Tab-separated table of C-alpha atoms and ligand atoms in Angstrom:
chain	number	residue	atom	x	y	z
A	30	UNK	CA	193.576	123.774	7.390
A	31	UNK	CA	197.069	123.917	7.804
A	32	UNK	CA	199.808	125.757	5.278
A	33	UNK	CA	203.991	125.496	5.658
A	34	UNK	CA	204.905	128.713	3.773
A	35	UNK	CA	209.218	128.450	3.480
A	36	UNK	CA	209.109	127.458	7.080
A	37	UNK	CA	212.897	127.003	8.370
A	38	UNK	CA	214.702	126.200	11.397
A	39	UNK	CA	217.988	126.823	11.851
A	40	UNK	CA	219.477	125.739	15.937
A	41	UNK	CA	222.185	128.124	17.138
A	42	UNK	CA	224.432	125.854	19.419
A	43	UNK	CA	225.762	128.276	22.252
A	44	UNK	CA	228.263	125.856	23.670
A	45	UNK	CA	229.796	124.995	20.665
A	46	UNK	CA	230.525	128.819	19.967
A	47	UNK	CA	227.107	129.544	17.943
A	48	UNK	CA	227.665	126.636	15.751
A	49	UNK	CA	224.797	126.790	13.511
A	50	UNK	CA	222.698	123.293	12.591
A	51	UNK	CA	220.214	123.354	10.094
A	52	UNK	CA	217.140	121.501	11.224
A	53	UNK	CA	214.602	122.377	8.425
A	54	UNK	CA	214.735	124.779	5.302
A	55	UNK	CA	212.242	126.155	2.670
A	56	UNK	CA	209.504	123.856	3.309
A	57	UNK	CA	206.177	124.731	1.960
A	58	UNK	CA	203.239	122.480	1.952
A	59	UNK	CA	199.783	122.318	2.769
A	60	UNK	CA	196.822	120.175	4.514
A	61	UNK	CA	193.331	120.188	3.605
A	62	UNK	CA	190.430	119.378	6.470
A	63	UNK	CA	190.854	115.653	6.493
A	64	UNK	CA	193.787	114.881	3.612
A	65	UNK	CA	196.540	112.702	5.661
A	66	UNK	CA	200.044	113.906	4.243
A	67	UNK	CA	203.029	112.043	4.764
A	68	UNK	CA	206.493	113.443	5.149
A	69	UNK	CA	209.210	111.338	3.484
A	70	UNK	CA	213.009	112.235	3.100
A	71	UNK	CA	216.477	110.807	3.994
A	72	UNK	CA	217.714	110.375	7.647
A	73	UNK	CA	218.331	114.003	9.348
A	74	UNK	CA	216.337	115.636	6.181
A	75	UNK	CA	214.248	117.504	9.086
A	76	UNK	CA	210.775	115.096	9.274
A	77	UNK	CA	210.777	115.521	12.962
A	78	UNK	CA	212.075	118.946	13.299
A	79	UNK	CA	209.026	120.044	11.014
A	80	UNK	CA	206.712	118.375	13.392
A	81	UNK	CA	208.039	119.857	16.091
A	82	UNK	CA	207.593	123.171	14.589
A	83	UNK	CA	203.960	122.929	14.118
A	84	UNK	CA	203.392	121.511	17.473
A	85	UNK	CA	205.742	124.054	19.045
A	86	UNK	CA	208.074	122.582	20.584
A	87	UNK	CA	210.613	124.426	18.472
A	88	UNK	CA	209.789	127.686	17.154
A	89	UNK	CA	210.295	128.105	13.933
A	90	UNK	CA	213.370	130.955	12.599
A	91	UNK	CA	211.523	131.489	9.444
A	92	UNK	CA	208.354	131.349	7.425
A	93	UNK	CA	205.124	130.715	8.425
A	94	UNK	CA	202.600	128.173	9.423
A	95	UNK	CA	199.318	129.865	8.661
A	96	UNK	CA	196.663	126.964	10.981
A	97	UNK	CA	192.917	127.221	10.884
A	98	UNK	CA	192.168	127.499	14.561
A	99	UNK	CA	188.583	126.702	15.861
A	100	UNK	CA	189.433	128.500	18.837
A	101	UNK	CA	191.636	131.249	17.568
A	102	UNK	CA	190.664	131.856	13.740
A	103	UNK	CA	193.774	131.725	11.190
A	104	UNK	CA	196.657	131.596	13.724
A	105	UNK	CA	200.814	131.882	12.447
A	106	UNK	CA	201.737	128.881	14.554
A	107	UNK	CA	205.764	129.896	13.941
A	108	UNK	CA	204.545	133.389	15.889
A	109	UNK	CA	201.774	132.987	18.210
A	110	UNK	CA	202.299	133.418	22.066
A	111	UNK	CA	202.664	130.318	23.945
A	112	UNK	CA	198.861	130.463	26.268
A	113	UNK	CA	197.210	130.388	22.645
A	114	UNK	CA	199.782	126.988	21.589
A	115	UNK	CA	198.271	125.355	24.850
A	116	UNK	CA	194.727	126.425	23.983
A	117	UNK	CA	195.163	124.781	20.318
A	118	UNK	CA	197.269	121.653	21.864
A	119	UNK	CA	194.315	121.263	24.684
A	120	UNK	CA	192.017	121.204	21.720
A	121	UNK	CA	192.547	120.474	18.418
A	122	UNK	CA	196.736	119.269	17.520
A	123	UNK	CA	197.209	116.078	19.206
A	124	UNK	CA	201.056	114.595	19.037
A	125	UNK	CA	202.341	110.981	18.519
A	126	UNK	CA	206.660	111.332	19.406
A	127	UNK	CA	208.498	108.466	18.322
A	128	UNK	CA	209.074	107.339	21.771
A	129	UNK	CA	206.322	107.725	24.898
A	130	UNK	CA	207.193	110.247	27.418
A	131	UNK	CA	206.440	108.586	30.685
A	132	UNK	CA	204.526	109.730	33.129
A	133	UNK	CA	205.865	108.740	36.368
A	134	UNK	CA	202.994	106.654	39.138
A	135	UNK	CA	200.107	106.637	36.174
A	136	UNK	CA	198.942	103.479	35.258
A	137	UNK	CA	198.655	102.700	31.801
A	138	UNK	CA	194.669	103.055	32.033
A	139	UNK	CA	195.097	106.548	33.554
A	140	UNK	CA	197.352	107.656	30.889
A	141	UNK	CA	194.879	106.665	27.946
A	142	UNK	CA	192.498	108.033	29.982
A	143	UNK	CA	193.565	111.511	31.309
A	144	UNK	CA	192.958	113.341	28.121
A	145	UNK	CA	189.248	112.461	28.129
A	146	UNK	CA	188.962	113.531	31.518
A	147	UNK	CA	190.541	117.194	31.045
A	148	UNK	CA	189.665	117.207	27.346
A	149	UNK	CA	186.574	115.789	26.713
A	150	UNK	CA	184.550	116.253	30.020
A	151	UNK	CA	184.211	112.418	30.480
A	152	UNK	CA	183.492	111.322	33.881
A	153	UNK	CA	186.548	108.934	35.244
A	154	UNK	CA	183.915	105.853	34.583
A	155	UNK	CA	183.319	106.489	30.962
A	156	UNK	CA	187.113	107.790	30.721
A	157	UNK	CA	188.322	104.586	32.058
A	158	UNK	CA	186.130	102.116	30.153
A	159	UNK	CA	187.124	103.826	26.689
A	160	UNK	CA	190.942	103.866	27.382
A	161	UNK	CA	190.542	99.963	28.716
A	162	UNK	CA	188.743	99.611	25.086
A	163	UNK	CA	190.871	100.867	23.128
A	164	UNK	CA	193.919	99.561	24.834
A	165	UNK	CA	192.328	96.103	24.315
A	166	UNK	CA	191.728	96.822	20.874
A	167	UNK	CA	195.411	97.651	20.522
A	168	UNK	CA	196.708	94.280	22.538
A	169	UNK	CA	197.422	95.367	25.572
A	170	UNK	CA	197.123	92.306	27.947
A	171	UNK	CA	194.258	93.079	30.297
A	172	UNK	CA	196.750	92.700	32.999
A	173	UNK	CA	199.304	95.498	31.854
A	174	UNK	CA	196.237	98.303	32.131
A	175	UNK	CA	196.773	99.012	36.166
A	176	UNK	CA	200.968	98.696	35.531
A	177	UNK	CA	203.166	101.435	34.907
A	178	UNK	CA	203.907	102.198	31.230
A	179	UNK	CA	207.544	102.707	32.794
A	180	UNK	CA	208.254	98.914	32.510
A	181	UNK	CA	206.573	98.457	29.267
A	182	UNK	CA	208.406	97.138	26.365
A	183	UNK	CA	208.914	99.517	23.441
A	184	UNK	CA	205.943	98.373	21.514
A	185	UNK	CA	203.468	98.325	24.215
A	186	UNK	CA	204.693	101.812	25.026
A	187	UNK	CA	204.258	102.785	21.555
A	188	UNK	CA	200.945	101.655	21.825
A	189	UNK	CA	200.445	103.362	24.960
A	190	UNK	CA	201.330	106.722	23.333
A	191	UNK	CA	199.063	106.366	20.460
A	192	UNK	CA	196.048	104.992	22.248
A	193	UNK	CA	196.512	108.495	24.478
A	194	UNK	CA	197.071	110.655	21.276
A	195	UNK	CA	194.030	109.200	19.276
A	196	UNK	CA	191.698	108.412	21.963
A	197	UNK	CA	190.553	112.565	22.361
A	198	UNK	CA	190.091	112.471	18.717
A	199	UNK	CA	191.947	116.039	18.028
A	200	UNK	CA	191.271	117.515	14.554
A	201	UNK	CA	194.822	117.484	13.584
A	202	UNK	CA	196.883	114.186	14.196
A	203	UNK	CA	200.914	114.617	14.049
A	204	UNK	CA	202.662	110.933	13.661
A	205	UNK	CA	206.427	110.720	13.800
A	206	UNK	CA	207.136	106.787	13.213
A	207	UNK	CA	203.993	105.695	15.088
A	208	UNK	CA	204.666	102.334	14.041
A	209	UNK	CA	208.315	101.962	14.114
A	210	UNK	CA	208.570	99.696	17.039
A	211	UNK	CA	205.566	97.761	16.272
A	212	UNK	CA	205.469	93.712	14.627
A	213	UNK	CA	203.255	93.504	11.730
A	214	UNK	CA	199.721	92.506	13.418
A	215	UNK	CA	200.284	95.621	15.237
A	216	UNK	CA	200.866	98.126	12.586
A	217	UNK	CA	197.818	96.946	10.920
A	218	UNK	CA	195.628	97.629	14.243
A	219	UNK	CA	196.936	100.859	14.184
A	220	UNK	CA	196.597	101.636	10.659
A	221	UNK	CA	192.741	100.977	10.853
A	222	UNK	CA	192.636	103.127	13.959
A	223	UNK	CA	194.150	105.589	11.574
A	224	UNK	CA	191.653	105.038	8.943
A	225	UNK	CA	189.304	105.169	11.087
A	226	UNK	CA	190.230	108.749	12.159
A	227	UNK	CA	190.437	109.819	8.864
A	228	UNK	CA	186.949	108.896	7.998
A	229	UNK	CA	185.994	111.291	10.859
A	230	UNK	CA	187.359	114.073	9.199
A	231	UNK	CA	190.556	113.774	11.595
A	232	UNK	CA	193.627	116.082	9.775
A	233	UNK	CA	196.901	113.852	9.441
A	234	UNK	CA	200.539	114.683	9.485
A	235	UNK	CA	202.903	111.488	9.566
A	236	UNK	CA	206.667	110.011	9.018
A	237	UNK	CA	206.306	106.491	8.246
A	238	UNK	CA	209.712	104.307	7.912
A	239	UNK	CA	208.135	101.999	5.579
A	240	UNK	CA	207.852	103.497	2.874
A	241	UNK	CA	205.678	101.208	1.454
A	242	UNK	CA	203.017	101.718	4.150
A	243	UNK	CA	203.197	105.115	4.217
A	244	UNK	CA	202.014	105.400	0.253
A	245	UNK	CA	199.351	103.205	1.375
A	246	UNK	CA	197.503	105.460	3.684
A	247	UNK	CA	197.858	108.976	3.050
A	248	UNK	CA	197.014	110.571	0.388
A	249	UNK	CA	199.597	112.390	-0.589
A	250	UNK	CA	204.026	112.743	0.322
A	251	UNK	CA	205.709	115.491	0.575
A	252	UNK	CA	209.541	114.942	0.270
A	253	UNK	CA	211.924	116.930	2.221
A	254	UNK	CA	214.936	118.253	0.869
A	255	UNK	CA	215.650	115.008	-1.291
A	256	UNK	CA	218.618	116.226	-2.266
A	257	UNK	CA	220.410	115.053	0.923
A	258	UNK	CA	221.605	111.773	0.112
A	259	UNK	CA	220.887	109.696	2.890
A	260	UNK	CA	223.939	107.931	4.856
A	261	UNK	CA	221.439	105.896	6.661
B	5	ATP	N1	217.239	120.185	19.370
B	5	ATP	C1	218.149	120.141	18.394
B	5	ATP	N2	219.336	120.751	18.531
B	5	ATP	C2	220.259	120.719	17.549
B	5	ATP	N3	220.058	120.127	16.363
B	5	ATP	C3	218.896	119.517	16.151
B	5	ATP	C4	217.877	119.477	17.152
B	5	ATP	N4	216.816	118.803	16.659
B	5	ATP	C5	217.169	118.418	15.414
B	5	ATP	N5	218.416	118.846	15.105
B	5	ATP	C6	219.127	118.628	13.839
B	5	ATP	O1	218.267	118.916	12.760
B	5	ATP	C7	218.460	118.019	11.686
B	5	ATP	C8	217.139	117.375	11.326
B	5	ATP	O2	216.769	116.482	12.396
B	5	ATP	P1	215.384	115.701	12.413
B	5	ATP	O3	215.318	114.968	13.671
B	5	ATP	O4	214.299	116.659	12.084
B	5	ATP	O5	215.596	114.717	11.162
B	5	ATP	P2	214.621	113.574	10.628
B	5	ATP	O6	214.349	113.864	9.180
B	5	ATP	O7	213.455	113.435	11.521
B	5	ATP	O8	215.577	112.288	10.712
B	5	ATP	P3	215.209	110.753	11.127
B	5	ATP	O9	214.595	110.147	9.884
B	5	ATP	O10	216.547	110.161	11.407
B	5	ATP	O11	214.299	110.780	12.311
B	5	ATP	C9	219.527	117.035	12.149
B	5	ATP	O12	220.758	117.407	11.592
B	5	ATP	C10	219.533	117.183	13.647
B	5	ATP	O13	220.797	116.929	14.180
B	6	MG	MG1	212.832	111.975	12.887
């Protein structure tokens, strides 16, 4: 479904007189329809810059990410023009950052729920009653789901975030630390929501900090450039 052929990115700081940063280099890997891989590698290895790539919000300075499109047919995700990126991010790539980006004046409910309404067709009832579902299932107090995800604490944000990503059900699911800020009865709500996905043939891409966890649910690691030691 998805293939990283020697994808690279290199950032060319302007203001610091074309200082050069490597964010990713030579990665090649692949993802079969429903396989969860898992991304593992020291601090600054270039986890999240490889996510980023595939979702597009960095394009990639080399290589290739050859994508199985529903919409589109084999698509080069590192070339395509941005109106087909939106078509595939309305559709099929759904995105879990590391931190929620907050929408201003939405109420939690409305967040989880948006993406069924422009996605999915749902009418606002149905939309509404799913996101309150899941958002319960996740535990979010009742009264948090008509409050502003703006005052949330990090782990109810986080949990914000991934009810939104997961509740459209995309076909291909990227996770940077999507349980980094969560306590232990937490993670394990939203590792079964991951399972979950999985058994509905639901694509996975995900950094896990525990290392431990992360062996447990995908099926297979890729490491990236292990060489880096890491200074933490
Ligand atoms: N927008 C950017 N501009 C400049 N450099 C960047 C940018 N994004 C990432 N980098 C650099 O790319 C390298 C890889 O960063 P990235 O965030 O991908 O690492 P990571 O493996 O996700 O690390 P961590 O485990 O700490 O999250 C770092 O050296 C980082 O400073
Ligand atoms: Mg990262």
């Amino acid at each position: 479904m998805l293939k990283a052929d020697n994808l690279s990115k290199v950032f060319n700081i302007h203001i610091l007189g074309d200082k050069v940063i490597e964010g990713c280099e030579n990665i090649s890997f692949h993802v079969s329809k429903g396989e969860f891989l898992g991304l593992a590698g020291p601090s600054g290895a270039g986890k999240s810059t490889i996510l980023k790539c595939i979702y597009r919000t960095y394009l990639a300075t080399g290589g290739d990410i050859w994508y199985d499109s529903i919409l589109y047919g084999q698509v080069n995700l590192a070339t395509i023009a941005d109106p087909m990126v939106i078509g595939i991010r309305h559709k099929e790539i759904g995105y879990v950052s590391q931190f929620l980006k907050v929408i201003p004046r939405v109420s939690a409910i409305d967040v989880v729920a948006e993406p069924l309404l422009t996605r999915n067709g749902a009418s606002a009832n149905e939309a509404r009653k799913k996101a309150g579902e899941l958002l319960e299932r996740l535990n979010i107090p009742a009264r948090l789901l008509d409050a502003y995800p703006a005052t949330f604490s990090g782990g109810e944000q986080q949990r914000v975030n991934i009810a939104r990503a997961v509740i459209w059900k995309p076909r291909l699911l990227l996770l940077d630390e999507p349980t980094a800020s969560l306590d232990r009865e937490s993670v394990s709500i939203v590792v079964e929501l991951l399972r979950e996905m999985k058994e509905q043939g639901t694509s996975m891409i995900g950094i896990f900090h525990d290392n431990e966890l992360m062996e447990s649910i995908t099926d297979r690691v890729y490491r990236v450039n292990p060489e880096i030691s890491d200074v933490g």
